[in-house]
Coordinates of C-alpha atoms in Angstrom, one line a residue:
Chain A
M1 CA -17.4 -53.2 52.8
K2 CA -15.3 -50.1 52.9
I3 CA -11.6 -50.0 54.0
L4 CA -10.0 -47.0 55.6
Y5 CA -6.4 -46.9 56.2
C6 CA -4.7 -44.3 58.5
N7 CA -1.1 -43.4 57.8
C8 CA -0.6 -41.6 61.1
T9 CA 1.7 -39.1 59.3
Y10 CA 2.4 -36.5 61.9
A11 CA 3.8 -38.8 64.6
K12 CA 6.0 -42.0 64.7
V13 CA 3.9 -44.1 67.2
V14 CA 2.7 -46.7 64.6
P15 CA 5.7 -48.8 63.6
A16 CA 6.8 -47.7 60.1
D17 CA 7.3 -51.2 58.9
V18 CA 4.0 -52.1 59.8
K19 CA 2.3 -49.3 58.2
K20 CA 4.3 -49.6 55.0
D21 CA 3.6 -53.4 54.8
V22 CA -0.1 -53.0 55.4
L23 CA -0.2 -50.2 52.6
R24 CA 1.8 -52.4 50.2
R25 CA -0.5 -55.4 50.6
L26 CA -3.5 -53.0 50.1
C27 CA -2.0 -51.6 47.0
D28 CA -1.4 -55.0 45.6
S29 CA -4.7 -56.5 46.5
G30 CA -6.9 -55.0 43.8
Q31 CA -9.2 -53.9 46.7
A32 CA -10.7 -50.4 46.7
F33 CA -9.9 -48.4 49.8
D34 CA -9.6 -44.9 51.3
A35 CA -6.2 -43.8 52.8
V36 CA -5.9 -40.8 55.1
A37 CA -2.7 -39.0 56.2
D38 CA -4.0 -38.7 59.9
L39 CA -7.2 -39.4 61.6
C40 CA -6.4 -37.1 64.3
D41 CA -6.0 -34.3 62.1
M42 CA -9.2 -35.1 60.5
S43 CA -11.0 -35.2 63.7
A44 CA -9.5 -31.8 64.9
R45 CA -10.8 -30.3 61.7
K46 CA -14.1 -32.2 61.9
D47 CA -13.5 -33.1 58.4
A48 CA -16.8 -33.8 56.4
A49 CA -15.1 -37.0 54.9
L50 CA -15.3 -38.6 58.5
R51 CA -19.2 -38.3 58.3
K52 CA -19.0 -40.1 54.9
I53 CA -17.0 -42.9 56.2
A54 CA -19.0 -43.4 59.5
E55 CA -22.4 -43.3 57.7
G56 CA -21.4 -45.5 54.8
G57 CA -22.1 -49.0 56.2
D58 CA -19.7 -51.7 57.2
T59 CA -16.0 -50.5 57.4
K60 CA -12.7 -51.9 58.3
I61 CA -10.3 -49.3 59.8
A62 CA -6.5 -49.9 59.9
A63 CA -5.5 -47.4 62.5
C64 CA -4.6 -47.5 66.2
Y65 CA -6.4 -48.5 69.4
P66 CA -10.1 -48.9 68.7
R67 CA -10.9 -46.8 71.8
A68 CA -8.9 -44.0 70.3
V69 CA -10.5 -44.3 66.9
K70 CA -14.0 -44.5 68.4
W71 CA -13.6 -41.3 70.3
L72 CA -11.8 -39.5 67.5
F73 CA -14.8 -40.0 65.2
H74 CA -17.0 -38.9 68.2
A75 CA -14.9 -35.9 68.7
A76 CA -15.4 -34.9 65.1
G77 CA -19.3 -35.0 65.7
T78 CA -19.6 -38.2 63.5
P79 CA -19.6 -41.1 65.9
L80 CA -19.0 -44.5 64.4
P81 CA -22.0 -47.0 64.4
S82 CA -22.0 -49.5 67.3
E83 CA -22.0 -52.4 64.7
G84 CA -20.3 -53.1 61.4
V85 CA -17.1 -51.4 62.3
D86 CA -13.9 -53.3 62.8
V87 CA -11.0 -51.3 64.0
L88 CA -7.6 -52.9 63.5
N89 CA -4.6 -51.8 65.6
M90 CA -1.4 -51.3 63.7
R91 CA 0.4 -50.1 67.0
E92 CA 0.1 -53.6 68.4
D93 CA -0.7 -56.2 65.7
S94 CA 1.5 -57.4 62.8
A95 CA 1.1 -56.3 59.3
E96 CA 0.2 -59.8 58.2
D97 CA -2.6 -60.3 60.8
I98 CA -4.0 -56.8 59.8
A99 CA -3.7 -57.3 56.1
K100 CA -5.4 -60.8 56.6
E101 CA -8.3 -59.1 58.6
L102 CA -8.5 -56.3 56.2
L103 CA -8.9 -58.2 53.1
A104 CA -10.8 -61.4 54.5
Chain B
M1 CA -7.0 -19.0 59.7
S2 CA -6.1 -21.5 62.3
R3 CA -4.1 -24.5 61.5
I4 CA -7.2 -26.8 61.7
E5 CA -9.4 -24.8 59.3
G6 CA -10.0 -25.5 55.6
R7 CA -10.6 -28.5 53.5
N8 CA -8.0 -31.0 52.4
L9 CA -7.5 -31.8 48.8
R10 CA -8.7 -35.5 48.2
V11 CA -6.7 -37.3 45.6
V12 CA -8.2 -40.1 43.6
L13 CA -5.6 -42.6 42.1
Y14 CA -7.6 -43.9 39.2
E15 CA -7.1 -47.1 37.2
G16 CA -10.6 -47.5 35.7
P17 CA -11.8 -47.2 32.0
G18 CA -10.2 -44.7 29.9
S19 CA -6.7 -45.3 31.7
R20 CA -3.9 -47.8 31.9
A21 CA -3.2 -49.8 35.0
L22 CA -0.2 -48.6 37.2
D23 CA 2.7 -50.8 37.8
G24 CA 2.7 -52.0 41.4
E25 CA 5.6 -50.1 42.6
E26 CA 4.5 -46.9 41.0
R27 CA 1.1 -47.2 42.7
F28 CA 2.7 -47.8 46.1
E29 CA 5.3 -45.0 45.6
A30 CA 2.5 -42.6 44.5
L31 CA 0.3 -43.6 47.5
S32 CA 2.8 -43.5 50.2
T33 CA 4.4 -40.2 49.0
L34 CA 1.1 -38.6 48.9
L35 CA 0.2 -39.8 52.5
D36 CA 3.4 -38.9 53.9
N37 CA 2.9 -35.3 52.5
G38 CA -0.5 -35.1 54.3
F39 CA -2.9 -35.7 51.5
E40 CA -6.0 -38.1 51.6
V41 CA -6.0 -40.7 48.7
T42 CA -8.8 -42.9 47.5
R43 CA -8.1 -45.9 45.3
P44 CA -11.5 -46.8 43.7
M45 CA -12.2 -50.1 42.1
A46 CA -15.3 -51.1 39.8
G47 CA -18.1 -52.3 41.9
Q48 CA -16.5 -51.7 45.4
D49 CA -17.3 -49.0 48.0
V50 CA -15.2 -46.0 49.0
A51 CA -16.2 -42.9 51.0
P52 CA -18.2 -40.8 48.5
A53 CA -17.2 -37.3 47.3
D54 CA -17.8 -34.9 50.2
G55 CA -17.5 -31.6 48.4
A56 CA -13.8 -31.1 48.9
P57 CA -11.9 -30.3 46.0
M58 CA -10.5 -33.5 44.0
L59 CA -7.6 -34.4 42.0
V60 CA -7.8 -37.4 39.7
L61 CA -4.4 -39.0 39.1
G62 CA -3.7 -41.8 36.7
R63 CA -2.3 -42.9 33.3
L64 CA -5.3 -41.3 31.6
D65 CA -6.0 -41.9 27.9
E66 CA -9.2 -39.7 28.5
A67 CA -10.7 -37.9 31.5
P68 CA -13.1 -40.1 33.4
A69 CA -16.7 -38.9 33.8
A70 CA -17.2 -36.7 36.9
D71 CA -20.0 -34.9 38.7
P72 CA -20.2 -31.4 37.2
E73 CA -21.1 -30.0 40.7
Q74 CA -17.9 -31.3 42.1
E75 CA -14.6 -29.3 41.6
V76 CA -12.4 -32.0 40.0
H77 CA -9.0 -31.6 38.4
F78 CA -7.3 -34.3 36.3
R79 CA -3.5 -34.9 35.8
D80 CA -1.6 -37.6 33.8
L81 CA 0.9 -39.5 35.7
G82 CA 2.8 -40.1 32.4
E83 CA 3.3 -36.3 32.3
V84 CA 3.7 -35.1 36.0
D85 CA 4.8 -36.4 39.3
A86 CA 2.1 -37.2 41.8
L87 CA 3.4 -35.0 44.5
E88 CA 4.1 -32.1 42.4
A89 CA 0.6 -32.4 40.8
A90 CA -1.1 -32.6 44.2
R91 CA 0.8 -29.5 45.6
E92 CA -0.2 -27.6 42.3
V93 CA -3.8 -28.5 42.3
R94 CA -4.1 -27.7 46.1
E95 CA -2.6 -24.2 45.5
A96 CA -5.0 -23.6 42.5
A97 CA -8.0 -25.1 44.4
G98 CA -7.2 -23.0 47.6
A99 CA -7.3 -26.2 49.7
R100 CA -5.8 -26.3 53.0
K101 CA -2.0 -26.0 53.1
L102 CA -0.4 -28.5 55.5
E103 CA 1.7 -27.1 58.3
A104 CA 4.2 -29.0 60.3
W105 CA 1.9 -29.7 63.1
K106 CA 1.5 -32.9 65.1
P107 CA -2.3 -33.2 65.8
W108 CA -1.8 -33.4 69.5
F109 CA -5.0 -32.7 71.5
P110 CA -7.0 -34.4 74.2
V111 CA -9.8 -36.8 73.1
I112 CA -12.5 -37.6 75.8
D113 CA -13.8 -41.0 76.4
F114 CA -17.4 -40.2 77.5
D115 CA -17.9 -43.8 78.4
R116 CA -15.6 -43.0 81.3
C117 CA -16.1 -39.3 81.7
T118 CA -18.1 -38.1 84.8
N119 CA -18.2 -34.4 83.8
C120 CA -16.2 -33.6 86.8
M121 CA -14.5 -30.6 85.1
Q122 CA -10.9 -31.2 86.7
C123 CA -9.4 -31.2 83.2
L124 CA -11.1 -27.8 82.5
T125 CA -9.8 -26.3 85.8
F126 CA -6.4 -27.8 85.3
C127 CA -5.7 -26.6 81.7
L128 CA -4.0 -23.3 81.5
F129 CA -4.4 -23.0 77.8
D130 CA -8.1 -22.8 77.2
V131 CA -8.3 -26.3 75.5
Y132 CA -11.4 -27.3 77.4
G133 CA -15.0 -25.7 77.4
V134 CA -18.5 -26.6 78.1
D135 CA -21.2 -27.3 75.5
E136 CA -24.8 -26.1 75.5
K137 CA -25.7 -29.4 77.5
K138 CA -23.1 -28.4 80.2
Q139 CA -21.0 -31.2 79.2
I140 CA -17.1 -30.9 79.0
T141 CA -15.8 -30.7 75.5
V142 CA -12.6 -30.2 73.8
Q143 CA -13.1 -26.7 72.0
N144 CA -9.6 -25.3 71.2
Q145 CA -7.5 -28.4 70.0
D146 CA -4.8 -26.2 68.6
N147 CA -4.3 -24.4 71.8
C148 CA -2.9 -27.8 73.2
K149 CA 0.7 -28.0 73.9
T150 CA 2.4 -30.6 71.8
D151 CA 3.5 -33.8 73.8
C152 CA 1.9 -32.5 77.0
P153 CA -0.4 -35.1 78.5
A154 CA -0.7 -33.4 81.8
C155 CA -4.6 -33.1 81.9
S156 CA -5.0 -36.8 81.3
R157 CA -3.1 -37.3 84.4
V158 CA -5.3 -35.4 86.6
C159 CA -8.5 -37.1 85.3
P160 CA -9.7 -39.4 88.0
E161 CA -11.5 -41.7 85.5
V162 CA -8.8 -42.1 83.0
A163 CA -11.1 -40.5 80.4
I164 CA -8.7 -38.5 78.6
L165 CA -6.7 -40.0 75.6
F166 CA -4.0 -38.5 73.5
P167 CA -3.9 -40.9 70.6
K168 CA -0.3 -40.0 69.7
Y169 CA 1.0 -40.6 73.2
G170 CA 3.6 -43.4 73.6
K171 CA 2.0 -45.4 76.5
G172 CA -1.3 -46.8 77.6
P173 CA -3.8 -46.2 78.6
I174 CA -3.4 -42.5 77.7
N175 CA -2.7 -43.6 74.0
G176 CA -6.1 -45.4 73.8
D177 CA -5.1 -48.8 75.1
V178 CA -7.7 -50.6 77.2
V179 CA -8.0 -49.2 80.8
R180 CA -7.1 -51.8 83.4
E181 CA -8.1 -51.8 87.1
Q182 CA -4.4 -50.8 88.0
D183 CA -4.5 -47.9 85.9
V184 CA -7.6 -46.5 87.6
Q185 CA -6.0 -47.1 90.8
R186 CA -2.6 -45.8 90.0
E187 CA -1.8 -42.7 92.3
A188 CA -0.5 -40.7 89.1
M189 CA -3.9 -41.0 87.7
K190 CA -5.9 -40.0 90.6
V191 CA -4.7 -36.5 91.3
D192 CA -7.4 -34.6 93.0
I193 CA -6.3 -31.0 92.7
S194 CA -8.4 -29.7 95.6
T195 CA -7.2 -32.5 97.9
L196 CA -3.6 -31.8 96.8
L197 CA -4.2 -28.1 98.2
G198 CA -5.7 -29.3 101.5
G199 CA -9.3 -29.8 100.7
D200 CA -10.6 -26.3 100.6
L201 CA -9.0 -24.7 97.6
Y202 CA -10.0 -21.1 98.0
G203 CA -9.4 -21.3 101.7
S204 CA -5.8 -22.7 101.0
L205 CA -5.3 -19.9 98.5
R206 CA -6.3 -17.3 100.9
T207 CA -4.0 -18.6 103.7
R208 CA -1.2 -19.1 101.4
Q209 CA -1.5 -15.4 100.1
R210 CA -1.7 -14.0 103.7
E211 CA 1.5 -15.9 104.7
A212 CA 3.2 -14.9 101.3
R213 CA 2.4 -11.5 102.2
K214 CA 3.9 -11.6 105.7
R215 CA 7.0 -13.3 104.4
F216 CA 7.7 -11.1 101.4
S217 CA 7.2 -7.9 103.6
T218 CA 10.1 -9.1 105.8
E219 CA 12.3 -11.0 103.3
R220 CA 11.5 -10.2 99.8
D221 CA 14.0 -12.3 97.9
E222 CA 13.4 -12.8 94.1
S223 CA 16.2 -15.2 93.7
K224 CA 14.7 -17.6 96.4
A225 CA 11.3 -17.3 94.6
L226 CA 12.8 -18.0 91.4
L227 CA 14.5 -21.1 92.8
E228 CA 11.2 -22.4 94.4
R229 CA 9.4 -21.7 91.0
K230 CA 12.1 -23.9 89.3
R231 CA 11.9 -26.7 91.9
C232 CA 8.0 -26.8 91.5
L233 CA 8.3 -26.8 87.8
G234 CA 10.9 -29.6 87.9
K235 CA 8.5 -31.8 90.0
L236 CA 5.6 -31.0 87.7
K237 CA 7.8 -32.1 84.8
K238 CA 8.7 -35.3 86.4
D239 CA 5.3 -36.2 87.9
L240 CA 3.0 -35.3 85.1
D241 CA 5.6 -35.8 82.1
I242 CA 5.2 -32.2 80.9
P243 CA 7.5 -31.1 78.2
D244 CA 10.0 -28.2 78.7
E245 CA 8.4 -26.1 75.9
V246 CA 5.1 -26.2 78.0
L247 CA 6.9 -25.1 81.1
M248 CA 8.4 -22.3 79.2
T249 CA 5.3 -21.0 78.1
L250 CA 3.7 -20.7 81.5
P251 CA 2.6 -17.2 82.4
S252 CA 5.2 -15.1 84.1
A253 CA 4.5 -13.4 87.6
E254 CA 3.8 -10.2 85.5
D255 CA 1.5 -11.9 83.2
I256 CA -0.6 -13.3 86.2
E257 CA -0.7 -9.8 87.9
E258 CA -1.8 -8.1 84.5
R259 CA -4.5 -11.0 84.1
A260 CA -5.7 -10.4 87.6
A261 CA -5.9 -6.6 87.2
R262 CA -8.0 -7.2 84.0
A263 CA -10.3 -9.5 85.6
K264 CA -10.6 -7.1 88.6
A265 CA -11.4 -4.2 86.4
K266 CA -14.1 -6.1 84.6
M267 CA -15.6 -7.2 87.8
E268 CA -15.8 -3.7 89.1
K269 CA -17.3 -2.5 85.9
R270 CA -19.9 -5.2 86.0
L271 CA -20.6 -4.3 89.6
A272 CA -20.9 -0.7 88.9
R273 CA -23.3 -1.4 86.1
S274 CA -25.5 -3.6 88.2
Q275 CA -25.5 -1.3 91.0
T276 CA -27.0 1.5 88.9
V277 CA -30.0 -0.8 88.0
Q278 CA -30.4 -2.9 91.1
D279 CA -29.5 -0.9 94.3
A280 CA -27.2 1.6 96.0
R281 CA -25.4 -0.9 98.1
P282 CA -21.7 -0.3 98.1
A283 CA -19.4 -2.5 96.0
P284 CA -17.6 -5.2 97.7
T285 CA -14.0 -4.3 98.9
E286 CA -10.9 -6.5 98.7
R287 CA -11.5 -7.5 102.2
D288 CA -14.9 -8.7 101.2
W289 CA -13.3 -10.8 98.6
G290 CA -10.6 -12.0 100.7
I291 CA -7.8 -10.7 98.4

């Protein structure tokens, strides 16, 4: 199981305290993870790293709305598999809930 | 180079064999500073999965006693956090590796939900900035993301299927939130451009142009025209949530005339070429084209 964290660096739509708290819990967890500055930016660039993430088996993604994440990967030419991907929404859910799901 | 071209530097925060573990606060500070400055960071742990190397230049940061083994095919740089600051090291290596320099741009562009899109092309018709295109399968596509005007979600408003997302928009469903029945029904989401213009788009434009000619021949008044334009732009801004910067960049009357003249010259050239090959029929006149 891989973990991907999106920092949504270039906009202020994800609550800063939620992002910070999730990142801190990840850092303290002893769990391996990939953290990207901004999934939208990577999608616009069709970054090759997205393919590695999409094709790499079961993944948990802490980012924003699942519909947005799904179509951002698709727009990059690397659609996410229909199974084995769990998108957690830091715009809506609490840091505690997100971290619990990520590290379960 | 456009602002979306080039590879990012990938930073690896390493705490494996041959290095000393980072203090919890130091690890968090390094990670959050790098992310806030646009870098991608991987924290690998023995026996656990992360995204594999993808050919992008890589910087390994850690309290390194010795450089960890690396793929000789992969461009890898090592820096010791006991000697350098994480952000300084990342900036220095990014420069040395020729990786993409980050610009202060908000990645703002439309993302199409193909579960909803019906390929009606209203977005392509509506957008003035050449953001949309059509792929080889005649499917609508977003082809020039960085042409999109930051904070302008107007094309998503004209999509009758609520199929256009702007993930960095404030409100749902444009931000990617679930589309509810009331969203689909909401009038603001169902603007049909041709209906707005009276059904027959081209007929309406011709009628409007004839009337405008008549009117301007008797009462040409630039200040009135400017006032009307201002009023219409104000309505657009309010109804479609279009930011001022976008309205400011709309083409002027002179730009539109110049584009029209260029398009007409191109068309005439093409017609002249096809005539020499095909037949000797006279080229259509302005009257034939209704202009």
